[in-house]
mmCIF file of C-alpha atoms in Angstrom:
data_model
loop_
_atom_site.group_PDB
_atom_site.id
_atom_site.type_symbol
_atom_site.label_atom_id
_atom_site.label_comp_id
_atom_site.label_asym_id
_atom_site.label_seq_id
_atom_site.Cartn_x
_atom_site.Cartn_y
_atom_site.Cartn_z
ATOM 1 C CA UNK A 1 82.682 184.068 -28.253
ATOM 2 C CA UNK A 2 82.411 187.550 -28.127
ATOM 3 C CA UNK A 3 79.500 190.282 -29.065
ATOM 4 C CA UNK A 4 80.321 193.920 -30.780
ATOM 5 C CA UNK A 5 77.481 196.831 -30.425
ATOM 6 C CA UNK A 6 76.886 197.743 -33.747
ATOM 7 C CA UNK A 7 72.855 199.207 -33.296
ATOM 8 C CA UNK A 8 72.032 202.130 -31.140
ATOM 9 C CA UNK A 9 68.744 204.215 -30.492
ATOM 10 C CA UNK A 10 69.685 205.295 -33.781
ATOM 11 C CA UNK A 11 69.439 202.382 -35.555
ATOM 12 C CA UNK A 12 72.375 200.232 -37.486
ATOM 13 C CA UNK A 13 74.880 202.245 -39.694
ATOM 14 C CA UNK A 14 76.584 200.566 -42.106
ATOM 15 C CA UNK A 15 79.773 202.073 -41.270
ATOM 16 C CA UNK A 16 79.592 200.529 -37.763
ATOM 17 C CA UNK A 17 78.918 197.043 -38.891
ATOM 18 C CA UNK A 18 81.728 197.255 -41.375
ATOM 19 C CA UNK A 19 84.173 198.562 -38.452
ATOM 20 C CA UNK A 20 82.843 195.545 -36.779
ATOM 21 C CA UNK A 21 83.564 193.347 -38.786
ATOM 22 C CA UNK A 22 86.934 194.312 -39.886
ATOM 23 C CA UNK A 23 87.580 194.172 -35.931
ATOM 24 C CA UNK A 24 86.560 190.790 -35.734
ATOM 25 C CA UNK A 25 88.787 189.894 -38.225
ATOM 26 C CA UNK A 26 92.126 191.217 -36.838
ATOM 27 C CA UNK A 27 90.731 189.536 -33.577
ATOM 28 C CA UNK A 28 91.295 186.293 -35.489
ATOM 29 C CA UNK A 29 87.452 184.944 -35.041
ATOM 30 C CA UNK A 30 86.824 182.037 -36.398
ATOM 31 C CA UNK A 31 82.866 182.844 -37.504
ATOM 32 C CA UNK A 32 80.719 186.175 -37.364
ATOM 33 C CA UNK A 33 76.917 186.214 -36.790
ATOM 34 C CA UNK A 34 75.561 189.193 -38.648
ATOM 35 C CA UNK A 35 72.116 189.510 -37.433
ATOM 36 C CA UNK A 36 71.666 192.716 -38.760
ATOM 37 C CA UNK A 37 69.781 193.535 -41.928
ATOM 38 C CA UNK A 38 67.969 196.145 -44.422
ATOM 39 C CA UNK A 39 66.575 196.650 -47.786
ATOM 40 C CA UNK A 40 68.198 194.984 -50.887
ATOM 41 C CA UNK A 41 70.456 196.727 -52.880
ATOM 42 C CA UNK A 42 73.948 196.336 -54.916
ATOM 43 C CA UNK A 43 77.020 196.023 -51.964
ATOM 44 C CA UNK A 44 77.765 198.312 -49.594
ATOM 45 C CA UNK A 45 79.959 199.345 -46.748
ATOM 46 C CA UNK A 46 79.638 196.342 -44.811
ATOM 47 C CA UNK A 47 78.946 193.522 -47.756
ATOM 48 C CA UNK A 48 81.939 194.546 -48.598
ATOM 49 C CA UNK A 49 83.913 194.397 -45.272
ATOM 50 C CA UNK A 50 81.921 190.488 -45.192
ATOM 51 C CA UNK A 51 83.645 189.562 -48.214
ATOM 52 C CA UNK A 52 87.161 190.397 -46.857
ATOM 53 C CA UNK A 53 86.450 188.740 -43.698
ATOM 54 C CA UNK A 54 85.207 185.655 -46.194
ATOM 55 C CA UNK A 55 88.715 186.010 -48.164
ATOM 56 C CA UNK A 56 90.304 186.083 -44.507
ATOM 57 C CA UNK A 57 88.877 182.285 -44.323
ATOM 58 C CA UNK A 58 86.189 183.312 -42.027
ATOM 59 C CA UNK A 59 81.974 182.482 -42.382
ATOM 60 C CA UNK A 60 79.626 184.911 -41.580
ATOM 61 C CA UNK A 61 75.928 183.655 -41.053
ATOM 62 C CA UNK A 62 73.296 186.328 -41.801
ATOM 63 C CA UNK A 63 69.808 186.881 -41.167
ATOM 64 C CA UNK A 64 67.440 186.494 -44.196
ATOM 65 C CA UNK A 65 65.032 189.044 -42.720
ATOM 66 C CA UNK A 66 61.817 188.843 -41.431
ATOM 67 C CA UNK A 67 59.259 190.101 -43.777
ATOM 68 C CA UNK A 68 57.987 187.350 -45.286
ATOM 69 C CA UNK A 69 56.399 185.209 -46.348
ATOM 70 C CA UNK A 70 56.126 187.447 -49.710
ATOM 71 C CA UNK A 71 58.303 187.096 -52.560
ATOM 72 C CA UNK A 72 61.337 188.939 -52.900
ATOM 73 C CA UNK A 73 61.682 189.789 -49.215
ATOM 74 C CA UNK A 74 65.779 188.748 -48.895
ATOM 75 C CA UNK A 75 67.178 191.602 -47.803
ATOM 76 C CA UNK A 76 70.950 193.221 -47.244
ATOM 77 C CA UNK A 77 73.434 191.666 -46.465
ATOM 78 C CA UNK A 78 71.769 188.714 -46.934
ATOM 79 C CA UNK A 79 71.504 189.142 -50.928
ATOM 80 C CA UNK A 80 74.864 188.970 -51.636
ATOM 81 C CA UNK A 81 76.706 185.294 -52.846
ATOM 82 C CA UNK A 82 79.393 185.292 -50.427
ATOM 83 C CA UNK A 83 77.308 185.426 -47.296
ATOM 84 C CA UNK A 84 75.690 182.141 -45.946
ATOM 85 C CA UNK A 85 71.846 183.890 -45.319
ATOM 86 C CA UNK A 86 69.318 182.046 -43.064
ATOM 87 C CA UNK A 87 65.666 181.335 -42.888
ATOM 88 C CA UNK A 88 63.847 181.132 -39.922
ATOM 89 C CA UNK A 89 61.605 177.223 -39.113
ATOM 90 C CA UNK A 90 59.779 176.167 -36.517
ATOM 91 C CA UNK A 91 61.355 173.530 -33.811
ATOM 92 C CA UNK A 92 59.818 170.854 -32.003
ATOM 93 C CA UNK A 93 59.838 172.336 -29.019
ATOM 94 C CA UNK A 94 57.029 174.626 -28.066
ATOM 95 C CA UNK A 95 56.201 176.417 -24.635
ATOM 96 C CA UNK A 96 52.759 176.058 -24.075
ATOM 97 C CA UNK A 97 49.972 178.119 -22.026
ATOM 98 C CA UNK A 98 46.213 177.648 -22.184
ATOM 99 C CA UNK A 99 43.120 179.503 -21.568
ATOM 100 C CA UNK A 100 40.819 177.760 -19.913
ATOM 101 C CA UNK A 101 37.299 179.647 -19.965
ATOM 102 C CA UNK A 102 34.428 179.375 -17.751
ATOM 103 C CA UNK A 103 32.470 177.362 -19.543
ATOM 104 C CA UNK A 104 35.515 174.476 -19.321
ATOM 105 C CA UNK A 105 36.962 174.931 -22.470
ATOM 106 C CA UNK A 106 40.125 175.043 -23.568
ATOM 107 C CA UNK A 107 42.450 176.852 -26.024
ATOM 108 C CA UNK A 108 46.330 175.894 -26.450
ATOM 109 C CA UNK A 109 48.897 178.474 -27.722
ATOM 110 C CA UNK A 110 52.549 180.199 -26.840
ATOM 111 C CA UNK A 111 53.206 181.087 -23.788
ATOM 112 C CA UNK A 112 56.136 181.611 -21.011
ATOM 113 C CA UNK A 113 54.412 183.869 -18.468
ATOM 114 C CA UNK A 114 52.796 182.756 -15.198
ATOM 115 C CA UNK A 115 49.217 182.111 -15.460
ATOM 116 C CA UNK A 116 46.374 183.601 -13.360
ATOM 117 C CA UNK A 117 43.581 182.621 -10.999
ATOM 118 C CA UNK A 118 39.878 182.292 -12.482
ATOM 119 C CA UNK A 119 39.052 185.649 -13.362
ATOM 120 C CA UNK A 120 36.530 188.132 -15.068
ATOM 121 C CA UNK A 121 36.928 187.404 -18.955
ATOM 122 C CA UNK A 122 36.463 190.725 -21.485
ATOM 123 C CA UNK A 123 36.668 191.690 -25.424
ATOM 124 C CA UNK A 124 38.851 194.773 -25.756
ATOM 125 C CA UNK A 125 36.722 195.365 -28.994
ATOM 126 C CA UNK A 126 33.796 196.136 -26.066
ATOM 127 C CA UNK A 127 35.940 198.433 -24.169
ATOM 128 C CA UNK A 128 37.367 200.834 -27.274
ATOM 129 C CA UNK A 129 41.018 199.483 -27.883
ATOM 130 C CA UNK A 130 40.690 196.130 -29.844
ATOM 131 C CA UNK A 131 44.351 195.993 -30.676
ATOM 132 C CA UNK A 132 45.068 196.763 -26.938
ATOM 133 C CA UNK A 133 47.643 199.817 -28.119
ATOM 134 C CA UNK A 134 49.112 201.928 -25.371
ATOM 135 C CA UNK A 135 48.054 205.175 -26.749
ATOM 136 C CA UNK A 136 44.802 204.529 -26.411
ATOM 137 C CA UNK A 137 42.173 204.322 -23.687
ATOM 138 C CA UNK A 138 40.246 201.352 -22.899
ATOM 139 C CA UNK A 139 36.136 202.690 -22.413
ATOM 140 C CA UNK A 140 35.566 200.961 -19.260
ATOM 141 C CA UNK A 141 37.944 199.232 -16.579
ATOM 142 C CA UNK A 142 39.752 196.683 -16.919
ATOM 143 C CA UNK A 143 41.068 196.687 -13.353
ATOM 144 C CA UNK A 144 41.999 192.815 -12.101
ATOM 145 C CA UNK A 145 40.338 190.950 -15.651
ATOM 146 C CA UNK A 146 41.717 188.985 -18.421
ATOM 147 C CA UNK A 147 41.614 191.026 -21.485
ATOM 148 C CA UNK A 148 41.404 189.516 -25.315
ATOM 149 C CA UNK A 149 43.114 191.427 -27.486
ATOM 150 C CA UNK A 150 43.628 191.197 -31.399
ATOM 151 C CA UNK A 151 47.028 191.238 -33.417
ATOM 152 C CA UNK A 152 48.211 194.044 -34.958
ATOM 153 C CA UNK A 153 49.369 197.295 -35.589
ATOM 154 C CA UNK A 154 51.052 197.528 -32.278
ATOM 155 C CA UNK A 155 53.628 195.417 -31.313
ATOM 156 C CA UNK A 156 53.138 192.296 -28.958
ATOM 157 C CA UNK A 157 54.263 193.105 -25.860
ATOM 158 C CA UNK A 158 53.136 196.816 -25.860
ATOM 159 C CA UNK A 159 49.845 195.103 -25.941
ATOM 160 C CA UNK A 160 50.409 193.360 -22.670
ATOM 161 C CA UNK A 161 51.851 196.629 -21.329
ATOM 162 C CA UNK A 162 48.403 198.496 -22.510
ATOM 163 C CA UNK A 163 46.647 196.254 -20.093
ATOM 164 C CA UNK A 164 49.382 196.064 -17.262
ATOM 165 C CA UNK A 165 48.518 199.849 -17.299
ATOM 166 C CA UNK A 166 45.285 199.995 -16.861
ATOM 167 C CA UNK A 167 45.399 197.545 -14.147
ATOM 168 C CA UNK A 168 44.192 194.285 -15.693
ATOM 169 C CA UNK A 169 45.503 191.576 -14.840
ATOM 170 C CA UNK A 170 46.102 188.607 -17.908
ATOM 171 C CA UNK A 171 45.695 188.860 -21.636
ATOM 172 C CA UNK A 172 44.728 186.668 -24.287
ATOM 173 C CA UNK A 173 45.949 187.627 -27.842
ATOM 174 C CA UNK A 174 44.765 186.336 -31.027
ATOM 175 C CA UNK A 175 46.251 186.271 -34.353
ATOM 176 C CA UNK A 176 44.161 187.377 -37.376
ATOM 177 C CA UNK A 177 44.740 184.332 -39.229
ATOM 178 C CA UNK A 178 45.437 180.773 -38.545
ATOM 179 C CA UNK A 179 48.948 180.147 -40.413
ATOM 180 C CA UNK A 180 50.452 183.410 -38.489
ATOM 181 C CA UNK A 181 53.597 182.068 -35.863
ATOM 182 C CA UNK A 182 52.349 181.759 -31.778
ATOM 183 C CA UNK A 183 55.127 183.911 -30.451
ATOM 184 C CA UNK A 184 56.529 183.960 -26.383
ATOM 185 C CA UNK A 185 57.352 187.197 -25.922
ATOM 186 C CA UNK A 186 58.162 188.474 -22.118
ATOM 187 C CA UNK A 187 54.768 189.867 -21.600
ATOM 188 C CA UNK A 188 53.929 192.369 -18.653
ATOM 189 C CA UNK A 189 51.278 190.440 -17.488
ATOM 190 C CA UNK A 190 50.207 186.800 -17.579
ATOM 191 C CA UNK A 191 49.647 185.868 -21.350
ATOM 192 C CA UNK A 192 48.734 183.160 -23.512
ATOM 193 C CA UNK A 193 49.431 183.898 -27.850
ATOM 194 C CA UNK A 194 46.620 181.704 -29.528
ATOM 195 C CA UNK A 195 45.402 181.542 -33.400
ATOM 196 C CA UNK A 196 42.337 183.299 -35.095
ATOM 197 C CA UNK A 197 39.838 180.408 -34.381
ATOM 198 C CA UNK A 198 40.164 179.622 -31.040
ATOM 199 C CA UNK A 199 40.148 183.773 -30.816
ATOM 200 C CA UNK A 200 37.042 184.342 -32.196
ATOM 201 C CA UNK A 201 35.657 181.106 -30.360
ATOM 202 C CA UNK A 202 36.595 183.265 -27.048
ATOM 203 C CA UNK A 203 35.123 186.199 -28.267
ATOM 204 C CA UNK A 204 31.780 184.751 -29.278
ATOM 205 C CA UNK A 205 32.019 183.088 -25.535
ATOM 206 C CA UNK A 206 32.247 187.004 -24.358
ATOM 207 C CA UNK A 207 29.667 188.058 -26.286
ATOM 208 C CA UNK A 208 26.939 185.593 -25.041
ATOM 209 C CA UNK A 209 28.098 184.550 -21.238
ATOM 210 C CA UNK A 210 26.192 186.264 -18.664
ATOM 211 C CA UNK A 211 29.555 186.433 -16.758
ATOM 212 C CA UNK A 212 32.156 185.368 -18.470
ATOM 213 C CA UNK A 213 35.481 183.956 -17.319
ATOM 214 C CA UNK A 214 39.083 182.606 -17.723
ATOM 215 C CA UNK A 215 41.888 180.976 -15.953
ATOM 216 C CA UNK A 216 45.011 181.157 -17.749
ATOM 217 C CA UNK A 217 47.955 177.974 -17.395
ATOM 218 C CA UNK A 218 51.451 179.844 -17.533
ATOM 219 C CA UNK A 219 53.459 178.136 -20.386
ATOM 220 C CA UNK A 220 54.628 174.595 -19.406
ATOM 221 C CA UNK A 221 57.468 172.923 -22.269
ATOM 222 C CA UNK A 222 55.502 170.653 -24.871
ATOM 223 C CA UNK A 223 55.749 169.479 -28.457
ATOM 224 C CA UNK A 224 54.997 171.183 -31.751
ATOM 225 C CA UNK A 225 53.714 168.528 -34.704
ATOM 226 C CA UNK A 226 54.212 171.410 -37.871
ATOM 227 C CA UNK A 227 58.121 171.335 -37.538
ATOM 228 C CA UNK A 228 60.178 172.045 -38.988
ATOM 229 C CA UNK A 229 57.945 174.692 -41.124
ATOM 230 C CA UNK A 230 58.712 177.900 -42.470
ATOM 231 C CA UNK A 231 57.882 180.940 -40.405
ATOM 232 C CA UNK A 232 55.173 183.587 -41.440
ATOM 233 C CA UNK A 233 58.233 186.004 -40.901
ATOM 234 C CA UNK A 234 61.065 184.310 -42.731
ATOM 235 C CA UNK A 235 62.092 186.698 -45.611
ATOM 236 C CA UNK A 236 61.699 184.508 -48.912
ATOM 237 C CA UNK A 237 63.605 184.728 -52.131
ATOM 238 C CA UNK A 238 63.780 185.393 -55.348
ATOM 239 C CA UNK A 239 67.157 187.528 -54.698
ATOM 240 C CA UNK A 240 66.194 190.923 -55.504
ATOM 241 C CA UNK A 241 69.115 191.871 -56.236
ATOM 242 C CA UNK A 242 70.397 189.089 -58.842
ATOM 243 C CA UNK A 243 68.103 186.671 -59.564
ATOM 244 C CA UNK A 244 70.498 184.218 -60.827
ATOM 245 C CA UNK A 245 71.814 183.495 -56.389
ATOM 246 C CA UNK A 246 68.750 181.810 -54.778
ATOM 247 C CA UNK A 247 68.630 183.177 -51.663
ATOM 248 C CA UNK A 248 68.289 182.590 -48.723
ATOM 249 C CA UNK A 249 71.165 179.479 -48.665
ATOM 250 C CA UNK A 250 69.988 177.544 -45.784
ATOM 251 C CA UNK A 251 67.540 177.295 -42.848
ATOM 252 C CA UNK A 252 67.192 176.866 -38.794
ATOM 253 C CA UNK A 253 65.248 177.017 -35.904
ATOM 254 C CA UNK A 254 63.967 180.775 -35.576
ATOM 255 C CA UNK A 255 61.061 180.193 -32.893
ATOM 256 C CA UNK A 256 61.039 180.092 -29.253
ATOM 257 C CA UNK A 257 64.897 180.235 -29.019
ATOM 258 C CA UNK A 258 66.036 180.921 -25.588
ATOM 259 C CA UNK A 259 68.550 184.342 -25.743
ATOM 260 C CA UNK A 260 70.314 186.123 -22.849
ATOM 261 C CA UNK A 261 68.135 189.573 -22.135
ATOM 262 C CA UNK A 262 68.876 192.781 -20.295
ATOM 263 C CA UNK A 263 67.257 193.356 -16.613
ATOM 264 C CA UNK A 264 66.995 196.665 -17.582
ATOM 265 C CA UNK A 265 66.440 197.134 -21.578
ATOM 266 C CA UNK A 266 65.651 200.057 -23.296
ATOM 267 C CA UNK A 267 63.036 200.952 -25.897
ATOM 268 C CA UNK A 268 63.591 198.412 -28.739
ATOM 269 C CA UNK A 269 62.687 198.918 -32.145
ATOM 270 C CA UNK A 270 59.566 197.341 -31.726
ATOM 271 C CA UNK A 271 57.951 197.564 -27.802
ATOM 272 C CA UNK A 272 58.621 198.441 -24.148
ATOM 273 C CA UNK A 273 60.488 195.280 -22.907
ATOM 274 C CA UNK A 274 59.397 193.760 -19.631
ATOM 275 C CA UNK A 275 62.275 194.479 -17.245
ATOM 276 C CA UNK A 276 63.802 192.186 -14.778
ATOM 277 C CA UNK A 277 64.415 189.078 -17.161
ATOM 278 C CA UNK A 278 67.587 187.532 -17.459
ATOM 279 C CA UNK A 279 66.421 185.107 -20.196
ATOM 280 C CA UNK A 280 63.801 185.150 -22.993
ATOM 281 C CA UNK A 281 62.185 182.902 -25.956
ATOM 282 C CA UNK A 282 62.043 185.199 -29.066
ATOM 283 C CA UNK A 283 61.402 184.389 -32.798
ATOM 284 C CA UNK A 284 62.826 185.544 -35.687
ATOM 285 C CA UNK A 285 65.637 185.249 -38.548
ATOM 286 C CA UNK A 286 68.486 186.795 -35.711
ATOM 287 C CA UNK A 287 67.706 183.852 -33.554
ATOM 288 C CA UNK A 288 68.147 181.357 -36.600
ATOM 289 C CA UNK A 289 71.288 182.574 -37.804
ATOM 290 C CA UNK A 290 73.553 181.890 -35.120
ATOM 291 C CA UNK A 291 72.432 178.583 -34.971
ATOM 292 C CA UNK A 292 74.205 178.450 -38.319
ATOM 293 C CA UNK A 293 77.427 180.477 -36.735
ATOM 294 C CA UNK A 294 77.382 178.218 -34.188
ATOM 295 C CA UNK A 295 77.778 175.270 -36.913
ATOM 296 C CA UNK A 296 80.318 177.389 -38.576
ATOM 297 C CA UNK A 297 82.504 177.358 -35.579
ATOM 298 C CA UNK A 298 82.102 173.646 -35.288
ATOM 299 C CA UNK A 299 83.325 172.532 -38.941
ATOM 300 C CA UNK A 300 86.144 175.234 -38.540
ATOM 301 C CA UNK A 301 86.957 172.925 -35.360
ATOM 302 C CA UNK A 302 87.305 170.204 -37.707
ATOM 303 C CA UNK A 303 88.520 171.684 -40.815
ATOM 304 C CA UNK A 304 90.991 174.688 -40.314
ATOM 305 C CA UNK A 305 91.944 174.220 -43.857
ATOM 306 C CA UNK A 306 88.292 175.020 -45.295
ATOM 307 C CA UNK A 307 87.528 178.351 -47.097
ATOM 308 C CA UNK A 308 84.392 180.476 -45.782
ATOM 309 C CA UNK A 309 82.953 178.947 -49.380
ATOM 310 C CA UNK A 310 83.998 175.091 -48.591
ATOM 311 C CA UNK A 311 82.715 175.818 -45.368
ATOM 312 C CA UNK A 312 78.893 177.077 -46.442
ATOM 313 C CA UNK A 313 78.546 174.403 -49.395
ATOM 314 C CA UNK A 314 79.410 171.580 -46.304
ATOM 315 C CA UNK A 315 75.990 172.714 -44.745
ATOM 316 C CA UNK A 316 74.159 173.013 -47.887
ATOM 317 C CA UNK A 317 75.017 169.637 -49.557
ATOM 318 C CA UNK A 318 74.230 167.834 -46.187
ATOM 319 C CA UNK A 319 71.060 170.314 -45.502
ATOM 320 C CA UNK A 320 67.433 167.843 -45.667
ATOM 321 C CA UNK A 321 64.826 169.063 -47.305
ATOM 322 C CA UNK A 322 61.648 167.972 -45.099
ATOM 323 C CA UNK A 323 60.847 171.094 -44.736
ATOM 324 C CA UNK A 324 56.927 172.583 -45.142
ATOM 325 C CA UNK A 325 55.505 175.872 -45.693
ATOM 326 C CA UNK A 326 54.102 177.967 -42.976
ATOM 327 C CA UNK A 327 50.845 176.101 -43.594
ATOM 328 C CA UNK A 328 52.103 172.950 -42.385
ATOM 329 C CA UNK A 329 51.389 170.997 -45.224
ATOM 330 C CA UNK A 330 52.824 172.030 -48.114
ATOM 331 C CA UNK A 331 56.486 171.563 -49.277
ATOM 332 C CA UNK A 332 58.910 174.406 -48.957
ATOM 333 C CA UNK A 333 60.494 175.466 -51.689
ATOM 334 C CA UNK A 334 64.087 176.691 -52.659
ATOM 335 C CA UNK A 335 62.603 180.177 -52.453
ATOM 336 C CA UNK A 336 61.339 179.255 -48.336
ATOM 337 C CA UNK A 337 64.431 177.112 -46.908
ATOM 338 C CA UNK A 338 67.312 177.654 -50.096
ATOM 339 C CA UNK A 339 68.902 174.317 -49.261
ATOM 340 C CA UNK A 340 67.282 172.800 -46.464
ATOM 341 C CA UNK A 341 67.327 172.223 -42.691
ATOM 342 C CA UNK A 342 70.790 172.583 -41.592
ATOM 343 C CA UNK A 343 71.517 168.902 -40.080
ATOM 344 C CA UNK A 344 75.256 169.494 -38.946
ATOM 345 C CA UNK A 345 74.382 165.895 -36.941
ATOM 346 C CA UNK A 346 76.353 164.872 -33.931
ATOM 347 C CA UNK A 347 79.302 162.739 -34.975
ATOM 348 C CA UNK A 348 81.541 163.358 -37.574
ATOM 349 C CA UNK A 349 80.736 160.348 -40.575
ATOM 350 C CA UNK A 350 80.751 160.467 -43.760
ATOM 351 C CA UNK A 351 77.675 162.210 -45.345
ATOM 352 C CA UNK A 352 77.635 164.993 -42.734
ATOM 353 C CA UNK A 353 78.783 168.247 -42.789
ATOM 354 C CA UNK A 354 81.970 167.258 -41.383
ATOM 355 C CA UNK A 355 82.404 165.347 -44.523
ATOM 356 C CA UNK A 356 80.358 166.152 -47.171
ATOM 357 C CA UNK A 357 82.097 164.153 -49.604
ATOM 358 C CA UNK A 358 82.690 167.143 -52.078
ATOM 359 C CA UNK A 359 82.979 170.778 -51.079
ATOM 360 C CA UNK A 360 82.317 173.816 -53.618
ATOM 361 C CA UNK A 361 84.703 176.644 -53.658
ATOM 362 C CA UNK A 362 85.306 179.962 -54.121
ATOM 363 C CA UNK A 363 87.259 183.172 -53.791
ATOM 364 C CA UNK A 364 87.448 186.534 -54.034
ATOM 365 C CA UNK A 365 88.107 186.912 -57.802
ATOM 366 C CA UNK A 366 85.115 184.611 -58.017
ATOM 367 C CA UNK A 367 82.646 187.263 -55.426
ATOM 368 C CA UNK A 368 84.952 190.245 -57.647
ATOM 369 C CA UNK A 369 83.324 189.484 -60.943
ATOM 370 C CA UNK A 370 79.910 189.372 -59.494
ATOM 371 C CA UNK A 371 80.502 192.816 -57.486
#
């Protein structure tokens, strides 16, 4: 197993994930993870360099994206037919904090931050800076309280950060809806993620406490019931680029999924990273696609013989389909999951991925005509 930097400050260049990829391959890798992605469009530097590495007999797992759940949200590489592009679920497992207020009541959502002592409990909507952003100032100080904050607009963790620097000292964050993914992101100070209900409960037990409080329960390991479901995030299909190859092909655990981290990261695309962490629990389609990598390596363990193709229709044929929407309750669709829930299984028996009974193939001629 080896990693290639491909993404910079700059951002991704094509031209840098195709050298990548063409690197891997005369390295002799057995599977790529390619969780880089953009908007659709026809193939370009690096679908192209993917579909040599596929002729070369290796599988390349790519992100769907993460800009769901609309239609039409698959985006590059993951639109072409020779990559194997996956959706993002939810998994069992679920790191749990709670917010206990003053009153004794309490609220479960995401968490995997310490939690605090009993401590002054306030709205950030009071104090100027409801969406807790950095660039703004809170009204009044929030030195050594719990802060609620709303989602939105900024990015998760910079809202911990906006209250780590003005000296408070926990934060609860609510979603503004109730079907939206509880994420644990390395916060900067003691947080809990909940849903829009139990937020607005809190903030209505703000708004009429003489003195309200909180206690927050760092996040302790637990069990989700809605799993597997589809993410909020998970990019969804039609293929807008042919609508003829459903897309995305397959799907896998994309929440909470425990990834190496930098002590000392930079800026990322998307916040101000706690420093000091060795280990995190992110979400999103990059965290579900090398579960699928990881599968490819296995069969290729099994199966030298296999094309990239044989390979990907092995985990599709043997995907399940008890899959729901990010609702919980409904059925997910083609468009959501593609085939399923990859279910590589343990041992190799008939019926698995190890042998699927019939494998679908296809070559470069085949990926030629559709280019």
């Amino acid at each position: 197993v080896y990693k290639r930097q491909v993404c910079g400050g700059g951002g991704c260049y094509s031209s840098d994930s195709a050298a990548a990829v063409d690197q891997a391959v005369a390295d002799g890798v057995d599977a790529i993870n390619h969780s880089i992605g953009g908007g659709a469009s026809g193939p370009g530097a690096d679908e192209i360099a993917v579909l040599f590495a596929a002729d070369a007999g290796i599988s390349v797992a790519t992100s769907a994206g993460n800009s769901g759940p609309g239609a039409a949200t698959v985006g590059n590489p993951g639109t072409m037919p020779w990559m194997t592009t996956v959706g993002a679920n939810t998994q069992s497992r679920f790191f749990m904090g709670t917010a206990e207020l003053g009153d004794g009541t309490q609220y479960i959502g995401a968490s995997i931050t310490a939690g605090t002592d009993e401590l002054p409990l306030v709205d950030a909507a009071d104090y100027g800076n409801e969406l807790c952003d950095p660039a703004v100032s809170f009204t009044s100080d929030v030195s050594g309280k719990i802060v609620l904050c709303r989602r939105g607009a900024t990015a998760r963790a910079d809202k911990s950060r906006a209250v780590y620097e003005a000296g408070g000292a926990g934060m609860i964050m609510y979603n503004n809806s109730d079907d939206d993914n509880l994420a644990t992101d390395t916060h900067w100070v003691p947080s809990v993620h909940i849903d829009q209900t139990p937020g607005l409960a809190i903030k209505a037990y703000i708004a009429s406490a003489t003195d309200p409080t909180a206690m927050i329960y760092g996040g302790v390991a637990d069990e989700w019931p809605y799993a597997p479901s589809m993410t909020i995030f998970s990019s969804r299909g039609p293929n807008p680029v042919a609508l003829d190859i459903i897309k995305p092909d397959i799907t896998a655990p994309g929440t909470q999924i425990l990834a190496g981290d930098s002590p000392t990261p930079a800026r990322s695309w998307d916040a101000y990273l706690y420093p000091g962490q060795l280990f995190q629990a992110i979400q999103g389609t990059s965290m579900s696609s090398p579960v699928v990598a990881g599968a490819f390596a296995l069969l290729k363990q099994a199966h030298p013989e296999w094309s990239a193709a044989m390979a990907k229709s092995a985990i599709m044929t043997t995907a399940y389909q008890d899959v729901m929407k990010e609702d919980g309750a409904t059925p997910a669709d083609p468009f959501d999951m593609g085939a399923g829930h990859v279910n590589v299984g343990g041992k190799a028996i008939k019926g698995s991925a190890f042998e699927p009974g019939l494998a679908y193939d296809a070559g470069l001629f085949e990926y030629a005509a559709y280019t």
